[in-house]
Amino acid sequence: MRLAERVTSQSVPGAQSTLAEAAVAWISAELSLAARAPDSPRSLVDALRARWRRSPAARSAGALRVVLRWSHPDDDAELWLAPSGEPMRRADLLASSFPREAASFVEAPREMSIEVRRGGGARPRGQCELIAIWTEGTAEERVATQRVTFDPEHPRAVFSLAQGALSPAPAAAAGGAR
């Protein structure tokens, strides 16, 4: 949290900073996942959320944040999104040095198609995690996750985001990752 606060407070106002955006996406996802872990002390989660809301990093919080993260450096993955009625596009944040890609939405789309693709330089087998966070940092925050496993026959996975849920899309069964 301190890292995200420092990086975002030192960023030039109005300028795009991939480092600041990556730090915010990282801390936001980790805090959201910690908040839903059964062994996380409620008082600690509440204190961290209160600090997050006061932090300059919270300025980028929106109605929806979609984060793709992987831990092994050779598991390069790509996040592609298509909010209803829009063409498929790559995520706004591409931060391979932080192993994550992310996109934030001021208003959550009612429906969205999401593709997770194995990156061009990735090893043939690997894993990543797709995380959707609605109304991050608030008492109404909701989080959904999906683990994706790539292999040579399954270089991508397709998901549907609709009505506050993230689920594998029917197309994922035909040629997608597991």
Tab-separated table of N, CA and C in Angstrom:
chain	number	residue	atom	x	y	z
A	1	MET	N	0.832	-1.182	0.000
A	1	MET	CA	0.000	0.000	0.000
A	1	MET	C	0.881	1.252	0.000
A	2	ARG	N	1.941	1.238	0.814
A	2	ARG	CA	2.836	2.406	0.840
A	2	ARG	C	3.490	2.621	-0.520
A	3	LEU	N	3.841	1.524	-1.193
A	3	LEU	CA	4.445	1.645	-2.525
A	3	LEU	C	3.477	2.331	-3.483
A	4	ALA	N	2.234	1.885	-3.521
A	4	ALA	CA	1.251	2.499	-4.415
A	4	ALA	C	1.051	3.962	-4.072
A	5	GLU	N	1.004	4.284	-2.788
A	5	GLU	CA	0.838	5.685	-2.377
A	5	GLU	C	2.008	6.541	-2.840
A	6	ARG	N	3.233	6.038	-2.643
A	6	ARG	CA	4.422	6.807	-3.046
A	6	ARG	C	4.492	6.997	-4.551
A	7	VAL	N	4.268	5.914	-5.275
A	7	VAL	CA	4.377	5.984	-6.733
A	7	VAL	C	3.330	6.927	-7.304
A	8	THR	N	2.093	6.818	-6.844
A	8	THR	CA	1.043	7.676	-7.401
A	8	THR	C	1.189	9.114	-6.951
A	9	SER	N	1.662	9.362	-5.732
A	9	SER	CA	1.821	10.749	-5.286
A	9	SER	C	2.982	11.432	-5.993
A	10	GLN	N	3.957	10.660	-6.479
A	10	GLN	CA	5.096	11.245	-7.182
A	10	GLN	C	4.878	11.342	-8.684
A	11	SER	N	3.765	10.818	-9.176
A	11	SER	CA	3.472	10.900	-10.606
A	11	SER	C	3.054	12.318	-10.962
A	12	VAL	N	3.362	12.718	-12.168
A	12	VAL	CA	2.991	14.047	-12.648
A	12	VAL	C	1.486	14.088	-12.891
A	13	PRO	N	0.761	15.053	-12.302
A	13	PRO	CA	-0.678	15.121	-12.511
A	13	PRO	C	-1.026	15.218	-14.000
A	14	GLY	N	-1.999	14.420	-14.414
A	14	GLY	CA	-2.454	14.449	-15.804
A	14	GLY	C	-1.622	13.598	-16.749
A	15	ALA	N	-0.453	13.147	-16.310
A	15	ALA	CA	0.396	12.323	-17.173
A	15	ALA	C	0.103	10.851	-16.930
A	16	GLN	N	0.218	10.044	-17.971
A	16	GLN	CA	0.029	8.607	-17.838
A	16	GLN	C	1.323	8.009	-17.313
A	17	SER	N	1.249	7.262	-16.232
A	17	SER	CA	2.415	6.605	-15.685
A	17	SER	C	2.124	5.119	-15.565
A	18	THR	N	2.754	4.321	-16.395
A	18	THR	CA	2.537	2.887	-16.349
A	18	THR	C	2.950	2.332	-15.000
A	19	LEU	N	4.034	2.834	-14.429
A	19	LEU	CA	4.484	2.367	-13.122
A	19	LEU	C	3.426	2.638	-12.060
A	20	ALA	N	2.871	3.835	-12.048
A	20	ALA	CA	1.833	4.169	-11.070
A	20	ALA	C	0.586	3.320	-11.291
A	21	GLU	N	0.169	3.163	-12.540
A	21	GLU	CA	-1.020	2.353	-12.832
A	21	GLU	C	-0.796	0.899	-12.438
A	22	ALA	N	0.395	0.378	-12.686
A	22	ALA	CA	0.702	-1.005	-12.320
A	22	ALA	C	0.693	-1.182	-10.809
A	23	ALA	N	1.250	-0.218	-10.094
A	23	ALA	CA	1.251	-0.293	-8.628
A	23	ALA	C	-0.172	-0.260	-8.088
A	24	VAL	N	-1.003	0.583	-8.652
A	24	VAL	CA	-2.397	0.680	-8.209
A	24	VAL	C	-3.142	-0.622	-8.507
A	25	ALA	N	-2.989	-1.168	-9.706
A	25	ALA	CA	-3.661	-2.421	-10.057
A	25	ALA	C	-3.192	-3.558	-9.160
A	26	TRP	N	-1.916	-3.571	-8.857
A	26	TRP	CA	-1.338	-4.611	-7.993
A	26	TRP	C	-1.927	-4.515	-6.592
A	27	ILE	N	-1.843	-3.350	-5.989
A	27	ILE	CA	-2.325	-3.175	-4.617
A	27	ILE	C	-3.838	-3.371	-4.550
A	28	SER	N	-4.559	-2.853	-5.507
A	28	SER	CA	-6.010	-2.992	-5.523
A	28	SER	C	-6.421	-4.463	-5.554
A	29	ALA	N	-5.809	-5.230	-6.439
A	29	ALA	CA	-6.150	-6.651	-6.543
A	29	ALA	C	-5.768	-7.405	-5.278
A	30	GLU	N	-4.581	-7.147	-4.766
A	30	GLU	CA	-4.136	-7.861	-3.566
A	30	GLU	C	-5.017	-7.527	-2.362
A	31	LEU	N	-5.395	-6.271	-2.209
A	31	LEU	CA	-6.262	-5.869	-1.103
A	31	LEU	C	-7.644	-6.512	-1.245
A	32	SER	N	-8.178	-6.530	-2.440
A	32	SER	CA	-9.489	-7.138	-2.676
A	32	SER	C	-9.468	-8.638	-2.395
A	33	LEU	N	-8.394	-9.307	-2.818
A	33	LEU	CA	-8.285	-10.747	-2.558
A	33	LEU	C	-8.099	-11.021	-1.068
A	34	ALA	N	-7.301	-10.203	-0.397
A	34	ALA	CA	-7.103	-10.369	1.047
A	34	ALA	C	-8.412	-10.162	1.805
A	35	ALA	N	-9.209	-9.222	1.348
A	35	ALA	CA	-10.471	-8.924	2.034
A	35	ALA	C	-11.438	-10.099	1.978
A	36	ARG	N	-11.337	-10.907	0.956
A	36	ARG	CA	-12.269	-12.035	0.864
A	36	ARG	C	-11.690	-13.338	1.375
A	37	ALA	N	-10.438	-13.332	1.781
A	37	ALA	CA	-9.828	-14.541	2.338
A	37	ALA	C	-10.411	-14.811	3.732
A	38	PRO	N	-10.806	-16.044	3.999
A	38	PRO	CA	-11.454	-16.347	5.276
A	38	PRO	C	-10.564	-16.126	6.499
A	39	ASP	N	-9.250	-16.194	6.322
A	39	ASP	CA	-8.359	-16.027	7.465
A	39	ASP	C	-7.856	-14.594	7.656
A	40	SER	N	-8.338	-13.651	6.858
A	40	SER	CA	-7.924	-12.248	7.011
A	40	SER	C	-8.676	-11.609	8.185
A	41	PRO	N	-7.940	-11.032	9.131
A	41	PRO	CA	-8.612	-10.364	10.254
A	41	PRO	C	-9.437	-9.171	9.753
A	42	ARG	N	-10.702	-9.129	10.103
A	42	ARG	CA	-11.606	-8.053	9.655
A	42	ARG	C	-11.053	-6.681	10.008
A	43	SER	N	-10.502	-6.517	11.202
A	43	SER	CA	-10.010	-5.200	11.618
A	43	SER	C	-8.860	-4.742	10.724
A	44	LEU	N	-7.993	-5.669	10.320
A	44	LEU	CA	-6.882	-5.317	9.431
A	44	LEU	C	-7.402	-4.927	8.050
A	45	VAL	N	-8.335	-5.704	7.524
A	45	VAL	CA	-8.915	-5.398	6.212
A	45	VAL	C	-9.601	-4.037	6.239
A	46	ASP	N	-10.377	-3.771	7.286
A	46	ASP	CA	-11.066	-2.480	7.412
A	46	ASP	C	-10.067	-1.326	7.476
A	47	ALA	N	-8.981	-1.501	8.223
A	47	ALA	CA	-7.961	-0.453	8.333
A	47	ALA	C	-7.275	-0.214	6.993
A	48	LEU	N	-6.962	-1.304	6.270
A	48	LEU	CA	-6.323	-1.155	4.961
A	48	LEU	C	-7.261	-0.487	3.960
A	49	ARG	N	-8.533	-0.856	3.977
A	49	ARG	CA	-9.494	-0.220	3.068
A	49	ARG	C	-9.649	1.265	3.384
A	50	ALA	N	-9.682	1.628	4.649
A	50	ALA	CA	-9.793	3.043	5.021
A	50	ALA	C	-8.567	3.810	4.521
A	51	ARG	N	-7.399	3.215	4.694
A	51	ARG	CA	-6.176	3.866	4.203
A	51	ARG	C	-6.213	3.983	2.684
A	52	TRP	N	-6.673	2.931	2.005
A	52	TRP	CA	-6.782	2.950	0.543
A	52	TRP	C	-7.669	4.097	0.082
A	53	ARG	N	-8.821	4.284	0.725
A	53	ARG	CA	-9.752	5.339	0.314
A	53	ARG	C	-9.150	6.730	0.487
A	54	ARG	N	-8.250	6.918	1.440
A	54	ARG	CA	-7.592	8.215	1.652
A	54	ARG	C	-6.375	8.397	0.744
A	55	SER	N	-5.932	7.333	0.132
A	55	SER	CA	-4.706	7.328	-0.651
A	55	SER	C	-4.902	7.939	-2.028
A	56	PRO	N	-3.846	8.577	-2.585
A	56	PRO	CA	-3.922	9.055	-3.971
A	56	PRO	C	-4.140	7.900	-4.951
A	57	ALA	N	-3.758	6.688	-4.584
A	57	ALA	CA	-3.924	5.533	-5.453
A	57	ALA	C	-5.399	5.234	-5.709
A	58	ALA	N	-6.275	5.589	-4.791
A	58	ALA	CA	-7.701	5.293	-4.930
A	58	ALA	C	-8.377	6.156	-5.989
A	59	ARG	N	-7.686	7.183	-6.476
A	59	ARG	CA	-8.295	8.048	-7.500
A	59	ARG	C	-8.686	7.279	-8.750
A	60	SER	N	-7.987	6.196	-9.030
A	60	SER	CA	-8.295	5.436	-10.243
A	60	SER	C	-9.339	4.346	-10.005
A	61	ALA	N	-9.832	4.245	-8.788
A	61	ALA	CA	-10.867	3.243	-8.510
A	61	ALA	C	-12.129	3.594	-9.277
A	62	GLY	N	-12.781	2.588	-9.779
A	62	GLY	CA	-13.999	2.826	-10.547
A	62	GLY	C	-15.053	1.802	-10.218
A	63	ALA	N	-15.992	1.665	-11.115
A	63	ALA	CA	-17.067	0.713	-10.920
A	63	ALA	C	-16.594	-0.720	-11.178
A	64	LEU	N	-15.559	-0.862	-12.018
A	64	LEU	CA	-15.044	-2.191	-12.338
A	64	LEU	C	-13.562	-2.098	-12.697
A	65	ARG	N	-12.782	-3.020	-12.143
A	65	ARG	CA	-11.379	-3.183	-12.537
A	65	ARG	C	-11.196	-4.659	-12.870
A	66	VAL	N	-10.624	-4.930	-14.038
A	66	VAL	CA	-10.330	-6.296	-14.453
A	66	VAL	C	-8.812	-6.425	-14.492
A	67	VAL	N	-8.284	-7.406	-13.771
A	67	VAL	CA	-6.838	-7.588	-13.643
A	67	VAL	C	-6.479	-9.012	-14.048
A	68	LEU	N	-5.424	-9.137	-14.814
A	68	LEU	CA	-4.865	-10.442	-15.152
A	68	LEU	C	-3.469	-10.473	-14.558
A	69	ARG	N	-3.189	-11.487	-13.732
A	69	ARG	CA	-1.862	-11.562	-13.120
A	69	ARG	C	-1.303	-12.969	-13.254
A	70	TRP	N	0.012	-13.035	-13.314
A	70	TRP	CA	0.700	-14.316	-13.349
A	70	TRP	C	1.957	-14.152	-12.521
A	71	SER	N	2.482	-15.264	-12.005
A	71	SER	CA	3.622	-15.152	-11.101
A	71	SER	C	4.930	-15.616	-11.709
A	72	HIS	N	4.894	-16.557	-12.627
A	72	HIS	CA	6.134	-17.022	-13.248
A	72	HIS	C	6.484	-16.082	-14.402
A	73	PRO	N	7.734	-15.623	-14.493
A	73	PRO	CA	8.091	-14.653	-15.544
A	73	PRO	C	7.893	-15.170	-16.970
A	74	ASP	N	7.856	-16.478	-17.153
A	74	ASP	CA	7.668	-17.030	-18.498
A	74	ASP	C	6.215	-17.363	-18.811
A	75	ASP	N	5.284	-16.958	-17.948
A	75	ASP	CA	3.863	-17.223	-18.173
A	75	ASP	C	3.164	-16.021	-18.795
A	76	ASP	N	3.875	-15.236	-19.542
A	76	ASP	CA	3.336	-14.051	-20.193
A	76	ASP	C	1.920	-14.295	-20.710
A	77	ALA	N	1.001	-13.404	-20.341
A	77	ALA	CA	-0.395	-13.549	-20.760
A	77	ALA	C	-0.920	-12.191	-21.226
A	78	GLU	N	-2.008	-12.222	-21.967
A	78	GLU	CA	-2.615	-10.994	-22.488
A	78	GLU	C	-4.083	-10.944	-22.097
A	79	LEU	N	-4.557	-9.747	-21.757
A	79	LEU	CA	-5.949	-9.517	-21.394
A	79	LEU	C	-6.623	-8.739	-22.512
A	80	TRP	N	-7.663	-9.331	-23.095
A	80	TRP	CA	-8.424	-8.706	-24.172
A	80	TRP	C	-9.873	-8.579	-23.709
A	81	LEU	N	-10.499	-7.411	-23.973
A	81	LEU	CA	-11.844	-7.136	-23.492
A	81	LEU	C	-12.729	-6.591	-24.604
A	82	ALA	N	-14.003	-6.941	-24.536
A	82	ALA	CA	-14.994	-6.403	-25.474
A	82	ALA	C	-16.275	-6.103	-24.700
A	83	PRO	N	-16.377	-4.850	-24.154
A	83	PRO	CA	-17.650	-4.482	-23.529
A	83	PRO	C	-18.759	-4.587	-24.573
A	84	SER	N	-19.979	-4.864	-24.127
A	84	SER	CA	-21.083	-5.096	-25.075
A	84	SER	C	-21.150	-3.990	-26.127
A	85	GLY	N	-21.226	-4.424	-27.380
A	85	GLY	CA	-21.336	-3.495	-28.497
A	85	GLY	C	-20.020	-2.902	-28.968
A	86	GLU	N	-18.907	-3.286	-28.377
A	86	GLU	CA	-17.598	-2.743	-28.765
A	86	GLU	C	-16.714	-3.866	-29.306
A	87	PRO	N	-15.733	-3.504	-30.142
A	87	PRO	CA	-14.810	-4.535	-30.639
A	87	PRO	C	-13.828	-4.963	-29.542
A	88	MET	N	-13.248	-6.138	-29.706
A	88	MET	CA	-12.250	-6.663	-28.769
A	88	MET	C	-11.028	-5.761	-28.796
A	89	ARG	N	-10.509	-5.418	-27.610
A	89	ARG	CA	-9.304	-4.576	-27.510
A	89	ARG	C	-8.445	-5.073	-26.369
A	90	ARG	N	-7.170	-4.746	-26.456
A	90	ARG	CA	-6.221	-5.134	-25.412
A	90	ARG	C	-6.425	-4.242	-24.193
A	91	ALA	N	-6.076	-4.728	-23.031
A	91	ALA	CA	-6.198	-3.979	-21.785
A	91	ALA	C	-5.442	-2.659	-21.865
A	92	ASP	N	-5.864	-1.694	-21.058
A	92	ASP	CA	-5.220	-0.379	-21.039
A	92	ASP	C	-3.831	-0.424	-20.406
A	93	LEU	N	-3.675	-1.231	-19.378
A	93	LEU	CA	-2.399	-1.325	-18.669
A	93	LEU	C	-1.697	-2.614	-19.067
A	94	LEU	N	-0.516	-2.481	-19.656
A	94	LEU	CA	0.329	-3.614	-20.010
A	94	LEU	C	1.609	-3.461	-19.216
A	95	ALA	N	1.752	-4.226	-18.150
A	95	ALA	CA	2.901	-4.053	-17.259
A	95	ALA	C	3.604	-5.383	-17.059
A	96	SER	N	4.344	-5.809	-18.067
A	96	SER	CA	5.001	-7.114	-17.990
A	96	SER	C	6.040	-7.171	-16.878
A	97	SER	N	6.625	-6.038	-16.496
A	97	SER	CA	7.603	-6.055	-15.402
A	97	SER	C	6.925	-6.333	-14.060
A	98	PHE	N	5.618	-6.088	-13.963
A	98	PHE	CA	4.848	-6.393	-12.760
A	98	PHE	C	4.040	-7.672	-12.921
A	99	PRO	N	4.193	-8.453	-13.939
A	99	PRO	CA	3.383	-9.503	-14.513
A	99	PRO	C	1.878	-9.341	-14.318
A	100	ARG	N	1.360	-8.289	-14.987
A	100	ARG	CA	-0.091	-8.086	-14.957
A	100	ARG	C	-0.521	-7.151	-16.071
A	101	GLU	N	-1.786	-7.314	-16.438
A	101	GLU	CA	-2.459	-6.401	-17.349
A	101	GLU	C	-3.778	-6.050	-16.684
A	102	ALA	N	-4.290	-4.848	-16.943
A	102	ALA	CA	-5.518	-4.431	-16.263
A	102	ALA	C	-6.267	-3.384	-17.071
A	103	ALA	N	-7.544	-3.278	-16.767
A	103	ALA	CA	-8.397	-2.246	-17.349
A	103	ALA	C	-9.375	-1.800	-16.271
A	104	SER	N	-9.638	-0.494	-16.229
A	104	SER	CA	-10.587	0.065	-15.267
A	104	SER	C	-11.728	0.727	-16.020
A	105	PHE	N	-12.899	0.672	-15.426
A	105	PHE	CA	-14.091	1.258	-16.026
A	105	PHE	C	-14.783	2.147	-15.001
A	106	VAL	N	-15.059	3.391	-15.383
A	106	VAL	CA	-15.776	4.316	-14.518
A	106	VAL	C	-17.190	3.797	-14.285
A	107	GLU	N	-17.794	3.259	-15.342
A	107	GLU	CA	-19.104	2.610	-15.249
A	107	GLU	C	-18.925	1.163	-15.694
A	108	ALA	N	-19.431	0.244	-14.898
A	108	ALA	CA	-19.296	-1.171	-15.240
A	108	ALA	C	-20.195	-1.509	-16.423
A	109	PRO	N	-19.635	-2.102	-17.478
A	109	PRO	CA	-20.465	-2.537	-18.595
A	109	PRO	C	-21.449	-3.612	-18.122
A	110	ARG	N	-22.630	-3.629	-18.697
A	110	ARG	CA	-23.620	-4.646	-18.308
A	110	ARG	C	-23.117	-6.037	-18.675
A	111	GLU	N	-22.477	-6.129	-19.831
A	111	GLU	CA	-21.918	-7.398	-20.289
A	111	GLU	C	-20.562	-7.139	-20.921
A	112	MET	N	-19.694	-8.143	-20.844
A	112	MET	CA	-18.389	-7.996	-21.471
A	112	MET	C	-17.852	-9.389	-21.771
A	113	SER	N	-17.226	-9.502	-22.933
A	113	SER	CA	-16.505	-10.715	-23.284
A	113	SER	C	-15.034	-10.477	-22.957
A	114	ILE	N	-14.410	-11.444	-22.331
A	114	ILE	CA	-13.002	-11.325	-21.930
A	114	ILE	C	-12.253	-12.524	-22.476
A	115	GLU	N	-11.114	-12.248	-23.111
A	115	GLU	CA	-10.229	-13.317	-23.571
A	115	GLU	C	-8.903	-13.195	-22.857
A	116	VAL	N	-8.422	-14.308	-22.364
A	116	VAL	CA	-7.094	-14.397	-21.780
A	116	VAL	C	-6.284	-15.232	-22.758
A	117	ARG	N	-5.222	-14.636	-23.284
A	117	ARG	CA	-4.409	-15.312	-24.299
A	117	ARG	C	-2.996	-15.522	-23.781
A	118	ARG	N	-2.416	-16.633	-24.156
A	118	ARG	CA	-1.010	-16.856	-23.839
A	118	ARG	C	-0.207	-15.864	-24.662
A	119	GLY	N	0.714	-15.154	-24.034
A	119	GLY	CA	1.522	-14.161	-24.731
A	119	GLY	C	2.474	-14.810	-25.726
A	120	GLY	N	2.921	-14.011	-26.683
A	120	GLY	CA	3.798	-14.504	-27.745
A	120	GLY	C	5.105	-15.091	-27.262
A	121	GLY	N	5.638	-14.577	-26.160
A	121	GLY	CA	6.908	-15.086	-25.652
A	121	GLY	C	6.745	-16.054	-24.500
A	122	ALA	N	5.521	-16.498	-24.241
A	122	ALA	CA	5.267	-17.357	-23.090
A	122	ALA	C	5.680	-18.799	-23.353
A	123	ARG	N	5.981	-19.493	-22.281
A	123	ARG	CA	6.264	-20.921	-22.402
A	123	ARG	C	4.966	-21.648	-22.765
A	124	PRO	N	5.057	-22.851	-23.342
A	124	PRO	CA	3.859	-23.543	-23.819
A	124	PRO	C	2.831	-23.863	-22.727
A	125	ARG	N	3.290	-24.092	-21.507
A	125	ARG	CA	2.381	-24.400	-20.403
A	125	ARG	C	2.569	-23.349	-19.324
A	126	GLY	N	1.468	-22.856	-18.818
A	126	GLY	CA	1.574	-21.844	-17.781
A	126	GLY	C	0.225	-21.555	-17.156
A	127	GLN	N	0.231	-20.657	-16.172
A	127	GLN	CA	-0.991	-20.306	-15.462
A	127	GLN	C	-1.058	-18.811	-15.224
A	128	CYS	N	-2.276	-18.334	-15.102
A	128	CYS	CA	-2.510	-16.948	-14.709
A	128	CYS	C	-3.859	-16.894	-14.001
A	129	GLU	N	-4.171	-15.738	-13.447
A	129	GLU	CA	-5.425	-15.566	-12.725
A	129	GLU	C	-6.119	-14.310	-13.217
A	130	LEU	N	-7.395	-14.448	-13.528
A	130	LEU	CA	-8.236	-13.335	-13.955
A	130	LEU	C	-9.052	-12.881	-12.743
A	131	ILE	N	-9.024	-11.576	-12.467
A	131	ILE	CA	-9.702	-11.027	-11.291
A	131	ILE	C	-10.594	-9.878	-11.741
A	132	ALA	N	-11.851	-9.912	-11.342
A	132	ALA	CA	-12.779	-8.806	-11.594
A	132	ALA	C	-13.173	-8.221	-10.243
A	133	ILE	N	-13.048	-6.889	-10.124
A	133	ILE	CA	-13.363	-6.208	-8.867
A	133	ILE	C	-14.397	-5.126	-9.161
A	134	TRP	N	-15.572	-5.252	-8.558
A	134	TRP	CA	-16.624	-4.248	-8.708
A	134	TRP	C	-16.600	-3.335	-7.492
A	135	THR	N	-16.746	-2.043	-7.692
A	135	THR	CA	-16.783	-0.996	-6.644
A	135	THR	C	-15.667	-1.199	-5.619
A	136	GLU	N	-14.438	-1.244	-6.134
A	136	GLU	CA	-13.292	-1.568	-5.284
A	136	GLU	C	-13.122	-0.597	-4.125
A	137	GLY	N	-12.727	-1.164	-3.001
A	137	GLY	CA	-12.435	-0.372	-1.814
A	137	GLY	C	-13.648	0.074	-1.025
A	138	THR	N	-14.837	-0.294	-1.469
A	138	THR	CA	-16.048	0.113	-0.752
A	138	THR	C	-16.615	-1.079	0.021
A	139	ALA	N	-17.594	-0.816	0.864
A	139	ALA	CA	-18.257	-1.893	1.607
A	139	ALA	C	-19.022	-2.820	0.668
A	140	GLU	N	-19.384	-2.329	-0.521
A	140	GLU	CA	-20.134	-3.129	-1.493
A	140	GLU	C	-19.223	-3.876	-2.470
A	141	GLU	N	-17.925	-3.813	-2.257
A	141	GLU	CA	-16.989	-4.449	-3.182
A	141	GLU	C	-17.312	-5.932	-3.364
A	142	ARG	N	-17.224	-6.378	-4.630
A	142	ARG	CA	-17.362	-7.792	-4.976
A	142	ARG	C	-16.166	-8.187	-5.811
A	143	VAL	N	-15.728	-9.416	-5.634
A	143	VAL	CA	-14.562	-9.919	-6.358
A	143	VAL	C	-14.897	-11.299	-6.927
A	144	ALA	N	-14.490	-11.521	-8.165
A	144	ALA	CA	-14.616	-12.835	-8.796
A	144	ALA	C	-13.273	-13.181	-9.418
A	145	THR	N	-12.883	-14.430	-9.309
A	145	THR	CA	-11.607	-14.868	-9.880
A	145	THR	C	-11.797	-16.128	-10.711
A	146	GLN	N	-10.922	-16.286	-11.680
A	146	GLN	CA	-10.875	-17.491	-12.505
A	146	GLN	C	-9.410	-17.825	-12.754
A	147	ARG	N	-9.014	-19.051	-12.488
A	147	ARG	CA	-7.657	-19.511	-12.779
A	147	ARG	C	-7.641	-20.031	-14.207
A	148	VAL	N	-6.597	-19.691	-14.962
A	148	VAL	CA	-6.454	-20.118	-16.355
A	148	VAL	C	-5.160	-20.914	-16.471
A	149	THR	N	-5.254	-22.085	-17.091
A	149	THR	CA	-4.088	-22.929	-17.331
A	149	THR	C	-3.933	-23.097	-18.839
A	150	PHE	N	-2.758	-22.716	-19.334
A	150	PHE	CA	-2.461	-22.833	-20.765
A	150	PHE	C	-1.689	-24.124	-21.035
A	151	ASP	N	-1.893	-24.668	-22.215
A	151	ASP	CA	-1.057	-25.738	-22.734
A	151	ASP	C	-1.053	-25.577	-24.255
A	152	PRO	N	-0.243	-26.362	-24.970
A	152	PRO	CA	-0.154	-26.150	-26.422
A	152	PRO	C	-1.491	-26.231	-27.158
A	153	GLU	N	-2.420	-27.053	-26.680
A	153	GLU	CA	-3.717	-27.176	-27.349
A	153	GLU	C	-4.722	-26.120	-26.890
A	154	HIS	N	-4.411	-25.403	-25.821
A	154	HIS	CA	-5.340	-24.417	-25.236
A	154	HIS	C	-4.605	-23.094	-24.963
A	155	PRO	N	-4.368	-22.283	-26.004
A	155	PRO	CA	-3.612	-21.043	-25.838
A	155	PRO	C	-4.451	-19.838	-25.382
A	156	ARG	N	-5.761	-20.038	-25.196
A	156	ARG	CA	-6.597	-18.919	-24.755
A	156	ARG	C	-7.805	-19.436	-23.997
A	157	ALA	N	-8.412	-18.540	-23.241
A	157	ALA	CA	-9.642	-18.847	-22.511
A	157	ALA	C	-10.593	-17.672	-22.693
A	158	VAL	N	-11.869	-17.970	-22.784
A	158	VAL	CA	-12.882	-16.935	-22.994
A	158	VAL	C	-13.828	-16.931	-21.804
A	159	PHE	N	-14.129	-15.720	-21.323
A	159	PHE	CA	-15.008	-15.563	-20.168
A	159	PHE	C	-16.096	-14.553	-20.486
A	160	SER	N	-17.165	-14.666	-19.751
A	160	SER	CA	-18.272	-13.728	-19.858
A	160	SER	C	-18.421	-13.015	-18.521
A	161	LEU	N	-18.541	-11.715	-18.592
A	161	LEU	CA	-18.783	-10.925	-17.398
A	161	LEU	C	-20.173	-10.314	-17.575
A	162	ALA	N	-21.113	-10.740	-16.748
A	162	ALA	CA	-22.486	-10.248	-16.862
A	162	ALA	C	-23.176	-10.343	-15.509
A	163	GLN	N	-23.984	-9.364	-15.203
A	163	GLN	CA	-24.773	-9.324	-13.973
A	163	GLN	C	-23.913	-9.553	-12.733
A	164	GLY	N	-22.763	-8.944	-12.705
A	164	GLY	CA	-21.891	-9.031	-11.542
A	164	GLY	C	-21.239	-10.385	-11.339
A	165	ALA	N	-21.129	-11.171	-12.398
A	165	ALA	CA	-20.499	-12.486	-12.298
A	165	ALA	C	-19.496	-12.672	-13.425
A	166	LEU	N	-18.463	-13.446	-13.149
A	166	LEU	CA	-17.431	-13.783	-14.120
A	166	LEU	C	-17.469	-15.293	-14.293
A	167	SER	N	-17.721	-15.754	-15.521
A	167	SER	CA	-17.828	-17.191	-15.741
A	167	SER	C	-17.230	-17.565	-17.092
A	168	PRO	N	-16.778	-18.835	-17.214
A	168	PRO	CA	-16.270	-19.283	-18.510
A	168	PRO	C	-17.388	-19.184	-19.549
A	169	ALA	N	-17.052	-18.671	-20.717
A	169	ALA	CA	-18.021	-18.552	-21.808
A	169	ALA	C	-18.108	-19.877	-22.532
A	170	PRO	N	-19.225	-20.168	-23.177
A	170	PRO	CA	-19.347	-21.433	-23.918
A	170	PRO	C	-18.229	-21.625	-24.927
A	171	ALA	N	-17.726	-20.542	-25.517
A	171	ALA	CA	-16.632	-20.654	-26.492
A	171	ALA	C	-15.359	-21.166	-25.851
A	172	ALA	N	-15.236	-21.032	-24.531
A	172	ALA	CA	-14.027	-21.498	-23.838
A	172	ALA	C	-13.871	-23.013	-23.950
A	173	ALA	N	-14.975	-23.711	-24.078
A	173	ALA	CA	-14.911	-25.169	-24.179
A	173	ALA	C	-14.313	-25.616	-25.500
A	174	ALA	N	-14.411	-24.791	-26.531
A	174	ALA	CA	-13.900	-25.162	-27.851
A	174	ALA	C	-12.566	-24.481	-28.110
A	175	GLY	N	-11.477	-25.130	-27.689
A	175	GLY	CA	-10.146	-24.628	-28.009
A	175	GLY	C	-9.583	-23.649	-27.010
A	176	GLY	N	-10.281	-23.360	-25.943
A	176	GLY	CA	-9.758	-22.419	-24.957
A	176	GLY	C	-8.885	-23.108	-23.931
A	177	ALA	N	-8.300	-22.309	-23.076
A	177	ALA	CA	-7.506	-22.853	-21.979
A	177	ALA	C	-8.447	-23.432	-20.943
A	178	ARG	N	-7.876	-24.115	-19.995
A	178	ARG	CA	-8.698	-24.715	-18.948
A	178	ARG	C	-8.632	-23.896	-17.699
